[in-house]
mmCIF file of C-alpha atoms in Angstrom:
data_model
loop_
_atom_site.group_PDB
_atom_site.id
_atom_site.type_symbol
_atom_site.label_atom_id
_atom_site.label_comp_id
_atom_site.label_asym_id
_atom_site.label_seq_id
_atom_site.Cartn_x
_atom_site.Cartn_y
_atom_site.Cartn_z
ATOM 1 C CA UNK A 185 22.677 -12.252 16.765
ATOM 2 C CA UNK A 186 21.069 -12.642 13.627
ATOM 3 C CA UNK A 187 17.774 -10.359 13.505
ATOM 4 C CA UNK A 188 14.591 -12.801 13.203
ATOM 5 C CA UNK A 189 11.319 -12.501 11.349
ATOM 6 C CA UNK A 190 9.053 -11.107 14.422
ATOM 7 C CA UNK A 191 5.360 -12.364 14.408
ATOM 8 C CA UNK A 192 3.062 -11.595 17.347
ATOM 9 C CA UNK A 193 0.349 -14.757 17.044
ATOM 10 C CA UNK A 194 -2.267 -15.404 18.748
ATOM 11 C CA UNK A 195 -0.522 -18.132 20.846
ATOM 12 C CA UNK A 196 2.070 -15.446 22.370
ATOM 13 C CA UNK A 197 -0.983 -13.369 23.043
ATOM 14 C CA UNK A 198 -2.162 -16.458 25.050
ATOM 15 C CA UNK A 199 1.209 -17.262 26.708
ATOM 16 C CA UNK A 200 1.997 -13.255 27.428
ATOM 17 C CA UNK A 201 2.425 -13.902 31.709
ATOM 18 C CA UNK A 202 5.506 -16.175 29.729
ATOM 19 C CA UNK A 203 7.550 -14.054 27.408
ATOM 20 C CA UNK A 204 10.944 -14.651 29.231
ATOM 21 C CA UNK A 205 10.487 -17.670 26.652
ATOM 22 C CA UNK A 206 10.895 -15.225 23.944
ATOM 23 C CA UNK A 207 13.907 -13.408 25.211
ATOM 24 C CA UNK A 208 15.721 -13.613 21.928
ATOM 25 C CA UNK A 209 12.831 -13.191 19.121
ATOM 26 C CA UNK A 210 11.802 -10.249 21.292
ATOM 27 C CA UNK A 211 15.254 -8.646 21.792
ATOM 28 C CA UNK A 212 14.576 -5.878 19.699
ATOM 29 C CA UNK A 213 12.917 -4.050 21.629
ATOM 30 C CA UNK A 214 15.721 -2.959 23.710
ATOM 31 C CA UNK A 215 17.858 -2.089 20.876
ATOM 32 C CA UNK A 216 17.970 1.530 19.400
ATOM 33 C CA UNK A 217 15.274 2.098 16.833
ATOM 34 C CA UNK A 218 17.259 1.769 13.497
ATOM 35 C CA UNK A 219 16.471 3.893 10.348
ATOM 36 C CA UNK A 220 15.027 1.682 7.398
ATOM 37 C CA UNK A 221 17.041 2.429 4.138
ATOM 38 C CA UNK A 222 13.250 3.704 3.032
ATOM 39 C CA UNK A 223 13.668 6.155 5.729
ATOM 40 C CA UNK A 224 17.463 7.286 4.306
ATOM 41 C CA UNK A 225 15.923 7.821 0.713
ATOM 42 C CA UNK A 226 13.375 10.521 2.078
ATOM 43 C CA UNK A 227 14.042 13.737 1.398
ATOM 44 C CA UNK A 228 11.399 16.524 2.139
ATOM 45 C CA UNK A 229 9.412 18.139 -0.450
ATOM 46 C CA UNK A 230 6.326 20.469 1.798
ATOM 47 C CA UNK A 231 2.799 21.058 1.869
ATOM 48 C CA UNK A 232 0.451 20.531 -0.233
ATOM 49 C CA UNK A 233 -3.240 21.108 -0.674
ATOM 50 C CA UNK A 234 -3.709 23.773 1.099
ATOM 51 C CA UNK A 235 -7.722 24.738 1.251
ATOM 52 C CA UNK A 236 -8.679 27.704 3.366
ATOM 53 C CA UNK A 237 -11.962 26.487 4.470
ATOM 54 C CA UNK A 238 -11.257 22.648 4.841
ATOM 55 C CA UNK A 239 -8.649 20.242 6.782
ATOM 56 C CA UNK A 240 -7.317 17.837 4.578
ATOM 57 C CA UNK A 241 -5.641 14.190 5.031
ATOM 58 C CA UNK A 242 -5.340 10.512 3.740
ATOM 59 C CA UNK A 243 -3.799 11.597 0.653
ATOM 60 C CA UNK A 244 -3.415 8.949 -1.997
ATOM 61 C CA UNK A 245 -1.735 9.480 -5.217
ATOM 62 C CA UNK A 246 -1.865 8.256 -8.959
ATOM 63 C CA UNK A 247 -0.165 8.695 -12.289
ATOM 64 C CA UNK A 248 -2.680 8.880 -15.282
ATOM 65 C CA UNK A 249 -1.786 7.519 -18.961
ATOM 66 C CA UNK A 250 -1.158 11.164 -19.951
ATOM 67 C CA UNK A 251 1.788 12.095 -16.595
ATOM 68 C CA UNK A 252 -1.037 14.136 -14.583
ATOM 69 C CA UNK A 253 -0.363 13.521 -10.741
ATOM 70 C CA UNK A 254 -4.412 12.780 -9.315
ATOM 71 C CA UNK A 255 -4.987 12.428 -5.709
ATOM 72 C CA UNK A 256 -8.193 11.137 -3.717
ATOM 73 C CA UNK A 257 -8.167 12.913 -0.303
ATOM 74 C CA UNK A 258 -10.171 13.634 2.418
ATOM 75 C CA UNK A 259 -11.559 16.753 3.589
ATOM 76 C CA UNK A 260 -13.646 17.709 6.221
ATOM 77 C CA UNK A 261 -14.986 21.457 6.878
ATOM 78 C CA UNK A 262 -12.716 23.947 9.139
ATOM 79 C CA UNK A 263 -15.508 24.571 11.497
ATOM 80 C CA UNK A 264 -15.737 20.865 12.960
ATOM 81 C CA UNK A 265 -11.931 20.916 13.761
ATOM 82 C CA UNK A 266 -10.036 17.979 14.043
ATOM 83 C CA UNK A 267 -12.166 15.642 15.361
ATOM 84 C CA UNK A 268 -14.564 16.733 12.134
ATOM 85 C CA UNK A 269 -13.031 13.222 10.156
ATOM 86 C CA UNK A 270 -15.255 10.909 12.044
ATOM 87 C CA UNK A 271 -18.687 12.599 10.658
ATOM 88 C CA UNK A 272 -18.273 15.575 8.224
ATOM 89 C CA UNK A 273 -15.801 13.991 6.036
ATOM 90 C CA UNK A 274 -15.449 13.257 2.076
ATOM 91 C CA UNK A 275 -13.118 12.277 -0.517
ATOM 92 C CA UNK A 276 -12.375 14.733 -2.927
ATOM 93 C CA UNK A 277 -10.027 14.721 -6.456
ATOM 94 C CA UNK A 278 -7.681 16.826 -7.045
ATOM 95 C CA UNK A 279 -5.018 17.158 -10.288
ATOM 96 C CA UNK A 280 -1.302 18.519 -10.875
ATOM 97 C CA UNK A 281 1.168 18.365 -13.522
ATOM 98 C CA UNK A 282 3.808 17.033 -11.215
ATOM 99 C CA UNK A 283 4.251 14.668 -7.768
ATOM 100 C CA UNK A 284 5.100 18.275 -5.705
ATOM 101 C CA UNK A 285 2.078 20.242 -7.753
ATOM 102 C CA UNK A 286 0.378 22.819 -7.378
ATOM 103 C CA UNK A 287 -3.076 20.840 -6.997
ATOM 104 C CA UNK A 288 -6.232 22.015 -8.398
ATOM 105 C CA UNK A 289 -9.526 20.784 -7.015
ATOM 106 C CA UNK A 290 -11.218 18.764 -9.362
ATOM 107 C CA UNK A 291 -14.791 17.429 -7.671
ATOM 108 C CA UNK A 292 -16.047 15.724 -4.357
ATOM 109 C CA UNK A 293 -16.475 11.940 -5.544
ATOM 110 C CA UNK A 294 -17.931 10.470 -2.395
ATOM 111 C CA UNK A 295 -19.918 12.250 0.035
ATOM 112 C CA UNK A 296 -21.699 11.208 3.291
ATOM 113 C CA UNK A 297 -25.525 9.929 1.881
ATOM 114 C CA UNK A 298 -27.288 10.564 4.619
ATOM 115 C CA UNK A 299 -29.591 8.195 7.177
ATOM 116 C CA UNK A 300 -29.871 4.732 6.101
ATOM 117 C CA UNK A 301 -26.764 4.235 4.319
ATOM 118 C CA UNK A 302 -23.721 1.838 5.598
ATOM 119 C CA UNK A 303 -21.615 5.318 4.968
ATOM 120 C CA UNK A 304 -24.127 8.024 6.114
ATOM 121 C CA UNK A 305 -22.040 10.313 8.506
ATOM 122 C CA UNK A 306 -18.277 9.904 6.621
ATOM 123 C CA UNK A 307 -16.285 8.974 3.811
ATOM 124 C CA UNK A 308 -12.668 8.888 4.316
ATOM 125 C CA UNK A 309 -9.230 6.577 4.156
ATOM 126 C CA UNK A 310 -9.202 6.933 0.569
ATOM 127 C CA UNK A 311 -6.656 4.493 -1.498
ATOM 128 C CA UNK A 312 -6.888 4.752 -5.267
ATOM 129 C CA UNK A 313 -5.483 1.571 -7.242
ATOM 130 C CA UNK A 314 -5.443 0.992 -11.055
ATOM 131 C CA UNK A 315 -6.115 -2.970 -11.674
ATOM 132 C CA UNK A 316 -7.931 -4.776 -14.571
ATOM 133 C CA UNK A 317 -8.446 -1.631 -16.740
ATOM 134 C CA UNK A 318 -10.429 0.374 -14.180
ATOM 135 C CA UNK A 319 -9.764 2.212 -11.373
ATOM 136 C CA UNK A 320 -10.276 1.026 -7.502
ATOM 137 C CA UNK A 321 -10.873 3.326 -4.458
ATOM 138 C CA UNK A 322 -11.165 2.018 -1.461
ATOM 139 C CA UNK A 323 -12.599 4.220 1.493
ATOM 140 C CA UNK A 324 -13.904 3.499 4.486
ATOM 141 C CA UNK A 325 -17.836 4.907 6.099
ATOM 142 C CA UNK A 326 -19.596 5.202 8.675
ATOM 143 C CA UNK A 327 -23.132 5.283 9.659
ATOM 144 C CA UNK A 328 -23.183 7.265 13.255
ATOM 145 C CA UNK A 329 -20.162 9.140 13.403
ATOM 146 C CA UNK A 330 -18.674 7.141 15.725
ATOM 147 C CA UNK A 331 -15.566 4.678 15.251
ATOM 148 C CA UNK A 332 -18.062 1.260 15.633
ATOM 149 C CA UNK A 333 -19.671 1.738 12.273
ATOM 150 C CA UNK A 334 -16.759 2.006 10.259
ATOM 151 C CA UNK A 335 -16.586 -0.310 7.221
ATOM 152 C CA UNK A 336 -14.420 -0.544 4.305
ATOM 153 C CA UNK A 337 -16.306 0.286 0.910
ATOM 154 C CA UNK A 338 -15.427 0.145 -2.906
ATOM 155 C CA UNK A 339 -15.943 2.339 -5.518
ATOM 156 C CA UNK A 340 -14.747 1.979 -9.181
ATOM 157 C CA UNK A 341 -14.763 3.739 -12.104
ATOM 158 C CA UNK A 342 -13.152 3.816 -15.958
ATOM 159 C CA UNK A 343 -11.789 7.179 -15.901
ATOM 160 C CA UNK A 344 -9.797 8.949 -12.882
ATOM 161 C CA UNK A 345 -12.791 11.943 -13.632
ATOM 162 C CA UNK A 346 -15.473 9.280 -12.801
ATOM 163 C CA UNK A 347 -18.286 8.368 -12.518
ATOM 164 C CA UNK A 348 -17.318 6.427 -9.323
ATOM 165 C CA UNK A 349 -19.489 3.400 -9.219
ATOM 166 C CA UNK A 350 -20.631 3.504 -5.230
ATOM 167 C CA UNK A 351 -20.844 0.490 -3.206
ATOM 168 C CA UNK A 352 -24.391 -0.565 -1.423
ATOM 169 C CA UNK A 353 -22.944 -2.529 1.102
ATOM 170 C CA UNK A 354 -19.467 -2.754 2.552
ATOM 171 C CA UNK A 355 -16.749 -4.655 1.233
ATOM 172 C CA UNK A 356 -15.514 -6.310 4.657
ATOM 173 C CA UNK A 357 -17.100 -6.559 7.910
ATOM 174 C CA UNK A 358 -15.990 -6.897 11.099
ATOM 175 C CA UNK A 359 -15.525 -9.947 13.185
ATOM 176 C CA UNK A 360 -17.741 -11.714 15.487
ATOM 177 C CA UNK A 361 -18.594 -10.636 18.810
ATOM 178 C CA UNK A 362 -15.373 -11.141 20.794
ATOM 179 C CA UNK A 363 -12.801 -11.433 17.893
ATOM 180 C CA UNK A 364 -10.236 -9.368 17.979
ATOM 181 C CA UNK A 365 -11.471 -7.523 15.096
ATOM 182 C CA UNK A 366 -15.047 -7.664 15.979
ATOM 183 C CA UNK A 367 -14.971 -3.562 16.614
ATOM 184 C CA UNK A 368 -14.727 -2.407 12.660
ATOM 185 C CA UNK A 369 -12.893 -2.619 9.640
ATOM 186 C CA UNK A 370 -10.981 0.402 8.291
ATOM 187 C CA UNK A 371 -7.364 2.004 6.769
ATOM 188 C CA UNK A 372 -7.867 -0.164 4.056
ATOM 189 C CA UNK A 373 -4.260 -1.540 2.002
ATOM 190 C CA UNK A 374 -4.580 -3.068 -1.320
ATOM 191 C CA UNK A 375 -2.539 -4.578 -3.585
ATOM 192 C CA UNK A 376 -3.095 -7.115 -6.213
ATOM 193 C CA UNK A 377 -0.540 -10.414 -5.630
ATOM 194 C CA UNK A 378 1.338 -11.512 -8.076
ATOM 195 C CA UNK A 379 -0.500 -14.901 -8.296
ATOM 196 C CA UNK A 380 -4.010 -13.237 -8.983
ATOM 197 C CA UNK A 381 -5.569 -12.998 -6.037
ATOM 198 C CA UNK A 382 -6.572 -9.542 -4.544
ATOM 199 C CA UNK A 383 -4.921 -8.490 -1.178
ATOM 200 C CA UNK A 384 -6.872 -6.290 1.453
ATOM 201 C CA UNK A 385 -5.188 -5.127 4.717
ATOM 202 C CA UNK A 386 -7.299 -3.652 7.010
ATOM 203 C CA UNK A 387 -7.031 -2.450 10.585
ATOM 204 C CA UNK A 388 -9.388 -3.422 13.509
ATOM 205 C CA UNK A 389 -9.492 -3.971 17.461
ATOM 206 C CA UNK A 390 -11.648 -5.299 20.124
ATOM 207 C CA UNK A 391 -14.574 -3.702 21.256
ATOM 208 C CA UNK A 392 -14.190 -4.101 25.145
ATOM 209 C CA UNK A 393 -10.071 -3.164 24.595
ATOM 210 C CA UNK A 394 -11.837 0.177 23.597
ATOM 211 C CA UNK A 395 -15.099 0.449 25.814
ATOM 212 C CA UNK A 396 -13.027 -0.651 29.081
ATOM 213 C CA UNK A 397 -9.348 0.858 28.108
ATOM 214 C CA UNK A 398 -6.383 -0.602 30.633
ATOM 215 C CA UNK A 399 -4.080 1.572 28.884
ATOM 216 C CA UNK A 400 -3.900 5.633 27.693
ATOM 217 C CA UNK A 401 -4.234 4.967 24.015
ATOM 218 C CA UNK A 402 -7.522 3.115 23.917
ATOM 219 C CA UNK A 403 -8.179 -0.139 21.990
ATOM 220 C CA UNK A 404 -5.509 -2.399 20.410
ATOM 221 C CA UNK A 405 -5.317 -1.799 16.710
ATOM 222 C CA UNK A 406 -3.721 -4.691 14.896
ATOM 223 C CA UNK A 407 -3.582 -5.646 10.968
ATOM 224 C CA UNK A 408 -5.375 -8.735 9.429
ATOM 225 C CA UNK A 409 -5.323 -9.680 5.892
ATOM 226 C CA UNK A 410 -8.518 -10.662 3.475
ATOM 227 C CA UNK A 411 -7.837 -12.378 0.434
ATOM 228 C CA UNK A 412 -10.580 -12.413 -2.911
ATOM 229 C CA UNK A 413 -10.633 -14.100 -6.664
ATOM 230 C CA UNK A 414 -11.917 -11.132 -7.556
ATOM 231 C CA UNK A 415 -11.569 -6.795 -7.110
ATOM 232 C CA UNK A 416 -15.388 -6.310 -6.089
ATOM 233 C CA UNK A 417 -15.056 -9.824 -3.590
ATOM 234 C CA UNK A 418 -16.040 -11.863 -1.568
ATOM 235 C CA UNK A 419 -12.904 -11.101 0.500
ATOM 236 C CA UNK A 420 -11.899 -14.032 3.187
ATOM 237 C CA UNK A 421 -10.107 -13.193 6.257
ATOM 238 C CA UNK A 422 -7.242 -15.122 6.392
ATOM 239 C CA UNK A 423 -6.998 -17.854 9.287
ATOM 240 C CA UNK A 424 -3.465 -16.662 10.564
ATOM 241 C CA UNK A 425 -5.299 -12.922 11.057
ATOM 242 C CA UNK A 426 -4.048 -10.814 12.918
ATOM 243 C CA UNK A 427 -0.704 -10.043 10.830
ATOM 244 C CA UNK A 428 -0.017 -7.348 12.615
ATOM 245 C CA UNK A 429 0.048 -7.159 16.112
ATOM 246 C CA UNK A 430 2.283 -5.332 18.490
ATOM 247 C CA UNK A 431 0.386 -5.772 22.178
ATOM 248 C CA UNK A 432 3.093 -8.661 23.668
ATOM 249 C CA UNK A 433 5.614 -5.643 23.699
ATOM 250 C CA UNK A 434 3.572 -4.745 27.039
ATOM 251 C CA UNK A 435 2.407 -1.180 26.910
ATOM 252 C CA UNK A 436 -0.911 -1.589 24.370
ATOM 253 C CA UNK A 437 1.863 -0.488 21.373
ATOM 254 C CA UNK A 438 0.259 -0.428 18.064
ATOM 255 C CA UNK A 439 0.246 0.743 14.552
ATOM 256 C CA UNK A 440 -2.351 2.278 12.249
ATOM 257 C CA UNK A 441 -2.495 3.935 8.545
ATOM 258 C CA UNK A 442 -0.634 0.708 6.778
ATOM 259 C CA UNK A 443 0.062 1.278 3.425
ATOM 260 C CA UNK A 444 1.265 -2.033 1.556
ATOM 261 C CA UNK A 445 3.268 -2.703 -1.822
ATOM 262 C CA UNK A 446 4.770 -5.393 -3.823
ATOM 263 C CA UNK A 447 8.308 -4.680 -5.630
ATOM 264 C CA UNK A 448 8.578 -7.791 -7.377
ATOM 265 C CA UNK A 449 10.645 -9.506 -5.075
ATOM 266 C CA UNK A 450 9.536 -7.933 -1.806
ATOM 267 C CA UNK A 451 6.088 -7.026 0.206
ATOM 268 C CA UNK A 452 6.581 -3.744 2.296
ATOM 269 C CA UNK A 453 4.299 -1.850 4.799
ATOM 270 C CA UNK A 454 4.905 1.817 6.096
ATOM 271 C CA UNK A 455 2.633 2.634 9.004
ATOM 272 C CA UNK A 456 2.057 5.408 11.538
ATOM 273 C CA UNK A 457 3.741 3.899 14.602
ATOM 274 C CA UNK A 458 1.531 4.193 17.946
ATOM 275 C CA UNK A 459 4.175 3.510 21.070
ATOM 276 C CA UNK A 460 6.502 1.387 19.351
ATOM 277 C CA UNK A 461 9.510 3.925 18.737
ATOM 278 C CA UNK A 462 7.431 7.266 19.303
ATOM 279 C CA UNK A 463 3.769 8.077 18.557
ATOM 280 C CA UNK A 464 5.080 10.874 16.013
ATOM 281 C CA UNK A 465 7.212 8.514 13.768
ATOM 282 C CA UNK A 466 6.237 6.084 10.841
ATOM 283 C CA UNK A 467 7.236 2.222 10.874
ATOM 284 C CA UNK A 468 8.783 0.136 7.942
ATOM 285 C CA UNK A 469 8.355 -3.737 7.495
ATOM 286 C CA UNK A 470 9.351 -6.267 4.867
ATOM 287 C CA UNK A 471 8.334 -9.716 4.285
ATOM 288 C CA UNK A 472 8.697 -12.735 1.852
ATOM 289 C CA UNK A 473 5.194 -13.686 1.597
ATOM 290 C CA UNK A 474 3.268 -10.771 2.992
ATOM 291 C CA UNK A 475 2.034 -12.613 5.827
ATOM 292 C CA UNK A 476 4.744 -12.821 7.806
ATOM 293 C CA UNK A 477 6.065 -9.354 8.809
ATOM 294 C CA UNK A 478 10.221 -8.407 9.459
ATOM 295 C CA UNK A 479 11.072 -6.376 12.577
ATOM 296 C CA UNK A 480 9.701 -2.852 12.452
ATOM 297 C CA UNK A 481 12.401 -0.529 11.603
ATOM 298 C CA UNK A 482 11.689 3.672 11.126
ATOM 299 C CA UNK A 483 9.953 4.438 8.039
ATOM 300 C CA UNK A 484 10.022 8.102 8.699
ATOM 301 C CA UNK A 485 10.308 10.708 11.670
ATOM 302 C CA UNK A 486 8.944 13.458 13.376
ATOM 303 C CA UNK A 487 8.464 16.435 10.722
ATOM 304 C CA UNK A 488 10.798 18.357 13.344
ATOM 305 C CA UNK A 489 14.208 16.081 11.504
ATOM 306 C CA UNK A 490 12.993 17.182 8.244
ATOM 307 C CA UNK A 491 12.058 20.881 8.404
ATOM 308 C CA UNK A 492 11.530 23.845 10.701
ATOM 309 C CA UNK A 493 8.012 25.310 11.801
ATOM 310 C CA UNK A 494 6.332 27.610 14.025
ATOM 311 C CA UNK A 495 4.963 26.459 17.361
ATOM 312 C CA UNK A 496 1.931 24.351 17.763
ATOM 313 C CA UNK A 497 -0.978 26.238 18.099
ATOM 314 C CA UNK A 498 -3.228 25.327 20.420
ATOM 315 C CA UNK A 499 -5.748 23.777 18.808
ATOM 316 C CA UNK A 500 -4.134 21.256 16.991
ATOM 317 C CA UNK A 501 -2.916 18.287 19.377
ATOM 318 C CA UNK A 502 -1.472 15.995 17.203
ATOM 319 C CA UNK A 503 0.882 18.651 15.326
ATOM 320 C CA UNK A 504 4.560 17.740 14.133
ATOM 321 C CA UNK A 505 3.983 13.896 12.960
ATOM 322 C CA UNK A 506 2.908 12.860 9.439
ATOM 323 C CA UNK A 507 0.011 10.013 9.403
ATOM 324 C CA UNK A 508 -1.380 8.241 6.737
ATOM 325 C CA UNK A 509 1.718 7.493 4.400
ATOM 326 C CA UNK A 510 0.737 6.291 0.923
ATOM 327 C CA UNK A 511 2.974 6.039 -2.053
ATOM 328 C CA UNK A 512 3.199 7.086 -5.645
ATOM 329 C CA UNK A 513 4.637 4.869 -8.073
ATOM 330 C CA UNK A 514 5.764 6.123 -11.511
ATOM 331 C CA UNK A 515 7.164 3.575 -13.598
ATOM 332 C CA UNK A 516 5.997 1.066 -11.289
ATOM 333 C CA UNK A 517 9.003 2.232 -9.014
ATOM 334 C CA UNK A 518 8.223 4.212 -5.509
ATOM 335 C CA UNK A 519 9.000 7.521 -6.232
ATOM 336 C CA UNK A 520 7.158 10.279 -3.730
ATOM 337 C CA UNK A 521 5.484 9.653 -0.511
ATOM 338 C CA UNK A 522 2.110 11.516 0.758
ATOM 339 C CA UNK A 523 1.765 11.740 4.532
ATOM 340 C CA UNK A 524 -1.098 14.396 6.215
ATOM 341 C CA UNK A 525 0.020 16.627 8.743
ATOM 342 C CA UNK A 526 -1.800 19.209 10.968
ATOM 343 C CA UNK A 527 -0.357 22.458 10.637
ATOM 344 C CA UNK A 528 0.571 24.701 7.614
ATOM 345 C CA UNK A 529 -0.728 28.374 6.498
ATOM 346 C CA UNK A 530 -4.556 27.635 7.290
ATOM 347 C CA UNK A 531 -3.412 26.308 11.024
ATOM 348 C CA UNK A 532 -5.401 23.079 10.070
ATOM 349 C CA UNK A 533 -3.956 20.089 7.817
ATOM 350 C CA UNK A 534 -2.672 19.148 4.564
ATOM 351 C CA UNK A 535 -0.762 16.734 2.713
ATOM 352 C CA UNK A 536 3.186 16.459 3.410
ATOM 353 C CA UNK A 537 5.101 15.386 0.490
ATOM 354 C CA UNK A 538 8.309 13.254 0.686
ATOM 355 C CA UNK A 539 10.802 12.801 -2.209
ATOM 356 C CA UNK A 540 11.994 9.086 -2.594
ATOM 357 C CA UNK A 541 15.798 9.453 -3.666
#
């Protein structure tokens, strides 16, 4: 059978009691989870960013003019453990003469401000993009530490070293009471599209999916698309929203951490898969007009297929998978992947750096 473009609309949503209907569009799912040829180019490089005091994660690279490797992480302090990302996090620069480093700290660039600000408790999801002779990084905050306050934000600046030009409100809200991204906006994709308009992916769910669960993961985090004239906005959700969205398959299966590129000829998306194929692998899509998403294939696996470590310790519960992929492109060509991973030589997390062959 020829392999079909799979969309999960709104209308299947609505006819879900009926998806015998969909036998063959849906067939996948029963096949054997098949490598992408993204996954077959990956070839492991290690850790990086290692900070003593500090877990580290969303690592997003970028080559400068002069062949420096700069990437906009975020950090939180060792002391709040994992769960320290949703309100003692922020986005600090680091540099290195090459893609596998070794990275020197630079500077925090955007830090939690404190009561009364849209991102008061966190700054994290960091994506750094260079378009229309500045530099872009998008980020999302919070304002009570809690998931229902987050809100992609902005920043921009001339120079890689700053000053970063901070945002006083958000850049996208979410959706109205309801809507099925009415709980926040955050992981925030961008890309600029080839016929000028500016791209932003972001992830959501429902509020009452997450306040009243029916499943173990909580909520039902799906992928719309909002579409600008210009960098700074205003950015329009686009009517077809949500791109992404995985719940027909029966089992609340999801994806998070989308990271989105254009190739000239293709869109693509790595994401960290959530009960499609395994929560510890990464998902790979393609599509013609970066609406429309292909059949997820693997866009990575567990770290366990790519090297060897030492047991989990106990603290860390979501050891052995890499989240957050994000790409560097040298040459405009896809040439290393960053993921995050708990783990390493502090026993907290890091950056995981892939090789694209």
């Amino acid at each position: 059978m020829k392999r079909k473009e799979f969309i999960a609309t709104g209308i299947l949503a609505s006819l879900g009691s009926c998806l015998t209907a969909f036998g063959d569009d849906l067939k996948w799912l029963n096949q054997e989870p098949k490598l992408s040829d993204f996954e077959k180019r990956l070839s492991p490089v290690g850790r990086a960013l290692e900070f003593e005091d500090y877990y580290v994660w969303c690592n997003s690279p970028i080559e400068a003019p002069d062949g420096k490797i700069h990437v906009f992480f975020s950090r939180w302090p060792k002391a709040k453990s994992m769960s320290g990302w949703t309100h003692a996090s922020e986005i600090a620069h680091a540099v290195a003469d090459k893609p596998e480093g070794p990275y020197t700290y630079v500077s925090t660039v955007l830090a939690p401000r404190g009561e009364g600000f849209w991102d008061a408790t966190t700054c994290h999801n960091p994506s750094v993009h260079f378009v229309d002779g500045k530099y872009a990084l998008f980020f999302m905050g919070n304002s009570n530490g809690k998931l229902d306050t987050q809100r992609i934000g902005l920043a921009t600046a001339d120079s890689l070293y700053g000053p970063w030009k901070r945002p006083d409100e958000p850049l996208l809200l979410p959706g109205k009471e309801g809507e099925w991204d009415d709980h926040c906006t955050t992981n925030p994709s961008f890309f600029k599209h080839p016929n000028g308009e500016y791209w932003l992916y972001y992830k959501s769910f429902d509020t009452e999916g997450y306040i009243h669960p029916k499943f173990k993961i909580r909520g039902n985090r799906k992928y719309g698309l909002a579409i600008s004239k210009s960098l700074e906005g205003p950015y329009e959700k686009y009517e077809g929203n949500p791109v992404i969205d995985f719940h027909t398959m029966g089992n609340n299966e999801q994806c998070e951490d989308a990271f989105t590129w254009y190739d000239g000829n293709m869109f693509h998306m790595l994401a960290r898969d959530l009960g499609v194929y395994g929560i510890d692998k990464g998902l790979y899509m393609s599509s013609r007009d970066g609406k429309v998403w292909s059949e997820p294939e693997i866009g990575y696996q567990e770290l366990s297929k790519y090297i060897q470590q030492p047991p989990a310790p106990k603290h860390l519960n979501r050891y052995g998978r890499a989240e957050r992929p994000q790409v560097l492109f040298q040459n405009g060509k896809p040439t290393y992947l960053f993921t995050a991973s708990q783990g390493g030589k502090y026993e907290t997390a890091s950056a995981f750096i892939f090789k694209i062959n």
